[in-house]
Short mmCIF file of C-alpha atoms in Angstrom, two decimals:
data_model
loop_
_atom_site.label_atom_id
_atom_site.label_comp_id
_atom_site.label_asym_id
_atom_site.label_seq_id
_atom_site.Cartn_x
_atom_site.Cartn_y
_atom_site.Cartn_z
CA MET D 30 -32.16 -39.57 48.24
CA SER D 31 -32.31 -37.35 45.15
CA ALA D 32 -30.24 -37.39 42.00
CA VAL D 33 -28.47 -34.22 40.67
CA GLN D 34 -28.80 -33.73 36.96
CA THR D 35 -25.78 -32.18 35.25
CA PRO D 36 -26.69 -30.01 32.26
CA PRO D 37 -25.10 -30.87 28.92
CA GLN D 38 -21.72 -29.28 28.18
CA ALA D 39 -23.19 -26.93 25.57
CA ASP D 40 -25.79 -25.62 28.06
CA ARG D 41 -23.35 -24.81 30.81
CA PRO D 42 -22.70 -21.11 31.37
CA THR D 43 -19.34 -19.98 30.07
CA VAL D 44 -17.01 -18.77 32.78
CA PRO D 45 -14.61 -16.06 31.64
CA ALA D 46 -11.02 -17.20 31.81
CA GLY D 47 -9.82 -13.66 32.45
CA ARG D 48 -10.11 -10.06 31.36
CA PHE D 49 -9.64 -9.24 27.70
CA SER D 50 -6.96 -6.74 28.67
CA GLY D 51 -4.96 -9.60 30.19
CA LEU D 52 -5.29 -11.54 26.95
CA LEU D 53 -4.11 -8.48 25.03
CA ARG D 54 -1.05 -8.14 27.27
CA ALA D 55 -0.21 -11.81 26.74
CA GLU D 56 -0.50 -11.47 22.96
CA LEU D 57 1.57 -8.29 22.99
CA HIS D 58 4.26 -10.13 24.91
CA ARG D 59 4.17 -12.95 22.35
CA PHE D 60 4.43 -10.44 19.53
CA THR D 61 7.42 -8.58 20.93
CA ALA D 62 9.17 -11.84 21.83
CA ARG D 63 9.23 -13.14 18.22
CA ARG D 64 12.83 -13.16 17.05
CA PHE D 65 11.90 -13.17 13.37
CA ILE D 66 9.84 -10.01 13.82
CA ARG D 67 12.81 -8.36 15.54
CA LEU D 68 15.02 -9.48 12.65
CA LEU D 69 12.60 -7.98 10.11
CA LEU D 70 12.51 -4.65 11.93
CA LEU D 71 16.32 -4.61 12.30
CA THR D 72 16.68 -5.31 8.57
CA ALA D 73 14.30 -2.46 7.79
CA ALA D 74 16.36 -0.11 9.97
CA LEU D 75 19.55 -1.13 8.16
CA VAL D 76 17.86 -0.57 4.78
CA TRP D 77 16.88 2.93 5.96
CA VAL D 78 20.49 3.72 6.85
CA GLY D 79 21.72 2.32 3.52
CA ALA D 80 19.15 4.35 1.55
CA LEU D 81 20.16 7.49 3.45
CA VAL D 82 23.83 7.01 2.57
CA ILE D 83 23.08 6.20 -1.07
CA GLY D 84 21.01 9.37 -1.37
CA LEU D 85 23.79 11.50 0.11
CA LEU D 86 26.26 10.01 -2.37
CA ASN D 87 24.06 10.37 -5.46
CA TRP D 88 22.54 13.82 -4.93
CA SER D 89 24.39 17.11 -4.82
CA SER D 90 23.27 20.52 -3.67
CA PRO D 91 23.66 23.02 -6.54
CA THR D 92 24.96 26.52 -6.19
CA PRO D 93 22.36 29.34 -6.39
CA GLU D 94 23.72 30.28 -9.82
CA ARG D 95 23.43 26.72 -11.13
CA LEU D 96 19.92 26.37 -9.69
CA ALA D 97 18.83 29.64 -11.31
CA ALA D 98 20.25 28.49 -14.65
CA ALA D 99 18.37 25.19 -14.35
CA GLU D 100 15.14 27.03 -13.57
CA GLN D 101 15.65 29.16 -16.66
CA GLN D 102 16.24 26.06 -18.79
CA ARG D 103 13.09 24.51 -17.42
CA GLN D 104 11.03 27.60 -18.17
CA GLU D 105 12.39 27.65 -21.70
CA GLN D 106 11.43 24.00 -22.11
CA VAL D 107 7.93 24.66 -20.71
CA GLU D 108 7.42 27.64 -23.03
CA LEU D 109 8.67 25.65 -26.03
CA SER D 110 6.30 22.79 -25.25
CA ALA D 111 3.40 25.18 -24.70
CA GLN D 112 4.12 26.82 -28.06
CA GLY D 113 4.10 23.42 -29.76
CA ARG D 114 0.80 22.56 -28.11
CA ALA D 115 -0.73 25.87 -29.22
CA GLU D 116 0.28 25.15 -32.82
CA CYS D 117 -1.18 21.67 -32.48
CA LEU D 118 -4.51 23.06 -31.24
CA GLU D 119 -4.79 25.24 -34.34
CA GLN D 120 -4.50 22.16 -36.53
CA VAL D 121 -7.03 19.90 -34.82
CA PRO D 122 -9.32 18.51 -37.58
CA ALA D 123 -13.00 19.19 -37.15
CA ASP D 124 -13.79 15.53 -37.77
CA ALA D 125 -11.05 14.20 -35.50
CA GLY D 126 -13.59 12.75 -33.11
CA MET D 127 -11.35 13.74 -30.20
CA THR D 128 -11.18 16.64 -27.79
CA PRO D 129 -8.26 19.12 -28.14
CA ASP D 130 -6.65 17.70 -24.99
CA GLU D 131 -6.92 14.17 -26.36
CA TRP D 132 -5.40 15.26 -29.69
CA CYS D 133 -2.59 17.50 -28.39
CA GLY D 134 -2.25 16.43 -24.79
CA PRO D 135 -3.02 18.33 -21.56
CA PRO D 136 -1.58 21.80 -20.84
CA ILE D 137 2.12 21.79 -19.95
CA GLN D 138 3.01 22.30 -16.29
CA ASP D 139 6.33 23.00 -14.55
CA SER D 140 6.00 19.65 -12.79
CA ASP D 141 6.19 17.90 -16.17
CA PHE D 142 9.89 18.82 -16.22
CA PRO D 143 11.50 18.05 -12.84
CA ILE D 144 14.34 20.40 -11.98
CA ASP D 145 16.80 17.52 -11.71
CA MET D 146 16.51 17.04 -15.49
CA PHE D 147 18.65 20.15 -15.92
CA ILE D 148 21.23 19.60 -13.17
CA SER D 149 23.92 16.91 -13.05
CA PRO D 150 24.29 15.45 -10.46
CA PRO D 151 20.75 16.42 -9.48
CA PRO D 152 19.75 17.72 -6.03
CA PHE D 153 17.08 16.22 -3.84
CA SER D 154 13.83 18.16 -4.02
CA PHE D 155 11.54 17.76 -1.04
CA ALA D 156 8.96 19.98 -2.74
CA GLU D 157 8.67 17.59 -5.70
CA GLN D 158 9.50 14.21 -4.18
CA GLY D 159 8.06 14.52 -0.66
CA PRO D 160 4.53 13.17 -1.31
CA THR D 161 5.81 10.51 -3.73
CA GLY D 162 8.35 9.33 -1.18
CA ALA D 163 5.62 9.08 1.47
CA ALA D 164 3.60 6.90 -0.93
CA VAL D 165 6.60 4.64 -1.59
CA LEU D 166 7.32 4.30 2.14
CA GLY D 167 3.65 3.42 2.64
CA LEU D 168 3.95 0.57 0.13
CA LEU D 169 7.20 -0.70 1.68
CA ALA D 170 5.78 -0.50 5.19
CA GLY D 171 2.71 -2.36 3.95
CA ALA D 172 4.87 -5.20 2.60
CA LEU D 173 6.74 -5.35 5.90
CA ALA D 174 3.48 -5.33 7.89
CA PHE D 175 2.17 -8.20 5.73
CA LEU D 176 5.23 -10.27 6.65
CA VAL D 177 4.99 -9.36 10.33
CA GLY D 178 1.28 -10.20 10.54
CA ALA D 179 1.81 -13.47 8.68
CA THR D 180 4.77 -14.69 10.71
CA PHE D 181 3.13 -13.73 14.02
CA VAL D 182 0.16 -16.07 13.68
CA GLY D 183 2.09 -18.55 11.52
CA ALA D 184 4.53 -19.14 14.36
CA GLU D 185 1.58 -19.87 16.67
CA TRP D 186 0.40 -22.63 14.35
CA SER D 187 3.88 -24.03 13.66
CA SER D 188 4.82 -24.27 17.34
CA ARG D 189 1.32 -25.56 18.28
CA SER D 190 1.13 -22.90 20.96
CA MET D 191 -2.32 -22.07 19.57
CA THR D 192 -3.55 -25.35 21.04
CA ASN D 193 -2.01 -24.67 24.42
CA LEU D 194 -3.51 -21.20 24.46
CA LEU D 195 -7.02 -22.62 24.11
CA PHE D 196 -6.61 -24.48 27.41
CA TRP D 197 -6.29 -21.09 29.11
CA GLU D 198 -8.84 -19.22 26.99
CA PRO D 199 -11.30 -21.60 25.25
CA ARG D 200 -13.31 -18.84 23.57
CA ARG D 201 -11.65 -18.88 20.21
CA SER D 202 -13.12 -15.65 18.89
CA ARG D 203 -11.58 -13.77 21.82
CA VAL D 204 -8.22 -15.39 21.12
CA LEU D 205 -8.19 -14.34 17.48
CA GLY D 206 -9.67 -10.95 18.36
CA ALA D 207 -6.80 -10.24 20.73
CA LYS D 208 -4.20 -11.38 18.18
CA ALA D 209 -5.79 -9.27 15.42
CA ALA D 210 -5.92 -6.24 17.72
CA VAL D 211 -2.20 -6.60 18.47
CA VAL D 212 -1.38 -6.91 14.77
CA ALA D 213 -3.50 -3.84 13.95
CA ALA D 214 -1.88 -1.78 16.72
CA ALA D 215 1.60 -2.92 15.67
CA SER D 216 0.78 -2.03 12.05
CA VAL D 217 -0.28 1.46 13.07
CA VAL D 218 2.97 1.94 14.98
CA LEU D 219 4.96 0.52 12.08
CA GLY D 220 3.21 2.79 9.58
CA VAL D 221 3.74 5.90 11.71
CA VAL D 222 7.42 5.04 12.32
CA ALA D 223 7.93 4.48 8.58
CA GLN D 224 6.45 7.88 7.74
CA VAL D 225 8.49 9.60 10.46
CA ALA D 226 11.58 7.82 9.12
CA TRP D 227 10.82 9.16 5.63
CA LEU D 228 10.34 12.68 6.98
CA ALA D 229 13.67 12.43 8.83
CA MET D 230 15.45 11.05 5.76
CA ALA D 231 13.97 13.69 3.48
CA GLY D 232 14.89 16.41 5.98
CA ILE D 233 18.52 15.26 6.05
CA TRP D 234 18.69 15.05 2.27
CA GLN D 235 17.07 18.46 1.87
CA GLY D 236 19.49 20.02 4.36
CA VAL D 237 22.66 18.44 2.92
CA VAL D 238 22.02 17.81 -0.79
CA GLY D 239 18.67 19.57 -1.36
CA ASP D 240 17.69 22.16 -3.92
CA GLY D 241 16.82 24.79 -1.30
CA ARG D 242 13.50 25.60 -2.94
CA ALA D 243 10.54 26.97 -0.98
CA LEU D 244 7.63 24.58 -0.56
CA PRO D 245 4.63 25.36 -2.80
CA ASP D 246 1.19 26.24 -1.49
CA GLY D 247 -0.80 23.22 -0.36
CA PHE D 248 2.30 21.08 -0.01
CA TRP D 249 1.77 20.03 3.61
CA SER D 250 -1.86 19.05 3.12
CA GLU D 251 -0.87 16.79 0.25
CA PHE D 252 2.11 15.43 2.18
CA VAL D 253 0.14 14.67 5.36
CA GLY D 254 -2.58 13.06 3.27
CA ALA D 255 -0.03 10.78 1.60
CA GLU D 256 1.42 9.82 4.97
CA GLY D 257 -2.02 9.13 6.44
CA ARG D 258 -2.93 6.85 3.54
CA GLY D 259 0.44 5.11 3.95
CA VAL D 260 -0.39 4.32 7.60
CA LEU D 261 -3.85 3.08 6.60
CA LEU D 262 -2.34 0.88 3.90
CA THR D 263 0.08 -0.59 6.45
CA VAL D 264 -2.83 -1.56 8.70
CA PHE D 265 -4.68 -3.23 5.83
CA ALA D 266 -1.57 -5.19 4.81
CA GLY D 267 -0.83 -6.35 8.36
CA LEU D 268 -4.37 -7.62 8.90
CA ILE D 269 -4.53 -9.31 5.49
CA GLY D 270 -1.23 -11.09 6.19
CA PHE D 271 -2.57 -12.14 9.59
CA GLY D 272 -5.93 -13.33 8.23
CA LEU D 273 -4.50 -15.17 5.23
CA THR D 274 -1.97 -17.05 7.35
CA ASN D 275 -4.65 -17.95 9.85
CA LEU D 276 -6.70 -19.46 7.02
CA VAL D 277 -3.92 -21.69 5.70
CA ARG D 278 -2.21 -22.12 9.11
CA ASN D 279 1.30 -21.79 7.67
CA THR D 280 3.43 -18.72 6.92
CA GLY D 281 5.06 -20.25 3.84
CA ALA D 282 1.69 -21.30 2.41
CA ALA D 283 0.32 -17.80 2.97
CA LEU D 284 3.26 -16.19 1.17
CA GLY D 285 2.90 -18.72 -1.66
CA THR D 286 -0.80 -17.95 -1.95
CA ALA D 287 -0.10 -14.22 -2.14
CA PHE D 288 2.64 -14.83 -4.72
CA ILE D 289 0.35 -16.94 -6.92
CA TYR D 290 -2.46 -14.41 -6.67
CA VAL D 291 -0.28 -11.47 -7.71
CA LEU D 292 1.67 -13.17 -10.50
CA VAL D 293 -0.82 -15.72 -11.84
CA VAL D 294 -4.37 -14.68 -10.99
CA GLU D 295 -4.00 -10.97 -11.65
CA THR D 296 -1.99 -11.59 -14.82
CA ALA D 297 -4.72 -13.90 -16.08
CA VAL D 298 -7.42 -11.36 -15.25
CA ARG D 299 -5.56 -8.58 -17.08
CA ALA D 300 -5.28 -10.82 -20.15
CA LEU D 301 -8.72 -12.44 -20.15
CA ARG D 302 -10.94 -9.94 -18.32
CA PRO D 303 -9.32 -6.49 -18.64
CA GLU D 304 -12.57 -4.81 -17.58
CA TRP D 305 -12.04 -6.24 -14.09
CA GLN D 306 -8.74 -4.38 -13.59
CA PRO D 307 -10.27 -1.58 -11.45
CA TRP D 308 -11.11 -4.20 -8.83
CA LEU D 309 -7.75 -5.98 -8.66
CA LEU D 310 -6.13 -5.87 -5.25
CA THR D 311 -2.72 -4.55 -6.35
CA ASN D 312 -4.31 -1.76 -8.39
CA ASN D 313 -6.35 -0.62 -5.40
CA VAL D 314 -3.30 -0.80 -3.13
CA THR D 315 -1.37 1.41 -5.55
CA ALA D 316 -4.32 3.79 -5.93
CA LEU D 317 -4.55 4.29 -2.18
CA ALA D 318 -0.84 5.09 -1.95
CA LEU D 319 -0.52 7.50 -4.89
CA PRO D 320 -1.50 11.17 -4.37
CA ASP D 321 -3.99 11.24 -7.26
CA GLY D 322 -5.17 7.64 -7.25
CA LEU D 323 -4.46 5.31 -10.16
CA THR D 324 -5.73 5.53 -13.73
CA VAL D 325 -5.95 2.20 -15.54
CA VAL D 326 -6.51 1.79 -19.25
CA VAL D 327 -9.26 -0.75 -19.94
CA GLU D 328 -9.35 -2.28 -23.40
CA GLN D 329 -12.87 -2.54 -24.83
CA GLY D 330 -11.94 -4.47 -27.99
CA GLU D 331 -12.24 -3.72 -31.70
CA ARG D 332 -14.81 -1.19 -32.83
CA VAL D 333 -15.94 0.07 -36.25
CA ASP D 334 -16.77 3.76 -36.71
CA ALA D 335 -19.32 5.30 -39.08
CA GLN D 336 -16.79 5.36 -41.93
CA GLY D 337 -16.07 1.65 -41.57
CA ASN D 338 -12.66 2.14 -39.98
CA VAL D 339 -11.64 -0.53 -37.49
CA PHE D 340 -9.94 0.71 -34.33
CA TRP D 341 -9.10 -0.60 -30.87
CA GLU D 342 -11.21 1.17 -28.26
CA THR D 343 -9.86 1.84 -24.80
CA THR D 344 -11.24 3.72 -21.85
CA GLU D 345 -9.51 5.22 -18.82
CA TYR D 346 -10.79 4.38 -15.35
CA LEU D 347 -9.67 6.38 -12.31
CA ILE D 348 -9.41 4.34 -9.11
CA THR D 349 -10.02 6.94 -6.42
CA HIS D 350 -8.92 6.87 -2.80
CA LEU D 351 -12.52 6.26 -1.75
CA GLN D 352 -12.92 3.21 -3.97
CA SER D 353 -9.55 1.73 -3.00
CA GLY D 354 -10.32 2.29 0.70
CA ILE D 355 -13.67 0.52 0.39
CA VAL D 356 -12.21 -2.39 -1.61
CA LEU D 357 -9.36 -2.93 0.87
CA THR D 358 -11.74 -2.69 3.83
CA VAL D 359 -14.00 -5.36 2.33
CA VAL D 360 -11.08 -7.65 1.44
CA THR D 361 -9.57 -7.29 4.91
CA ALA D 362 -12.90 -7.96 6.63
CA VAL D 363 -13.56 -11.05 4.49
CA VAL D 364 -10.08 -12.56 4.96
CA VAL D 365 -10.01 -11.98 8.72
CA GLY D 366 -13.72 -12.81 9.23
CA VAL D 367 -13.62 -16.11 7.35
CA GLY D 368 -10.53 -17.07 9.35
CA VAL D 369 -12.34 -16.37 12.63
CA VAL D 370 -15.38 -18.42 11.57
CA LEU D 371 -13.30 -21.41 10.45
CA PHE D 372 -11.11 -21.20 13.54
CA SER D 373 -14.25 -21.39 15.70
CA ARG D 374 -15.54 -24.49 13.90
CA ARG D 375 -12.53 -26.51 12.79
CA ASP D 376 -10.50 -28.85 14.94
CA VAL D 377 -7.27 -27.46 16.32
CA PRO D 378 -4.43 -30.02 16.25
#
């Protein structure tokens, strides 16, 4: 008679509970079944309709004669400003210690005087407001994706369905991987829908209450770039909301943490460590959304020049799309990655 030795639990081979695609389908079903997520999306759709109506009521398409008169007024204003700048350049002191652009400002452009400044009520201008609107929709879609990602995993913890799920699939990293993949895919869809919604809204406004102007050269490349960054920002926000909520295991706590970070931590950093502003999360989010990035003014403190004059030195720092993309990628990876590690090691109630 021989005895059979059973290997320890940790040494036993792991038997897959099912295909990863099956886990993805289950998580997708959970995602689409959340009533709060449906409510958020319905609210966003109603806000879109409300914004469309408000725009139609507050803009007005000008007649060709009124538009031509406004263009003439703008050109006169541009020429007047350019003349003033030219006179300023002739009077720049040799010992000013500043460049001509710093002393008199940059050259005047038509875009410095939007056409709606000379028309009342103003028309909607897709040529001037298209890329900016895409950036704004990207920020709004990002905020919505943050809420969706947070409430998706937060509901799992609140209802304790996370525990039940581990009886079916004990490999925790696969569980969180499937949930994160669903949130990322949903964020992509949400970001694309938001940008399409903006294009549809802008098209209606341009057709009904627009200025009728031809689009400038390079407009579509700038516009598509703004929409692409808006979709990318939506994905970052959805995953950060998902990862942060998974860390604290409660949707309300995650929203409170984000609120404290934005209003308390970043305010304290701006006051106590202004040189850290280029690395703040909200600044990098804004820089990724805006067409030209974000320029922040960093205070360097009091300085004394060669003549003994005391002045407050400041420097401008441009947060580029590349920097903001790298910063948000690192933050997203850290928040989601730490959550996966802790989920794999901590007890699940």
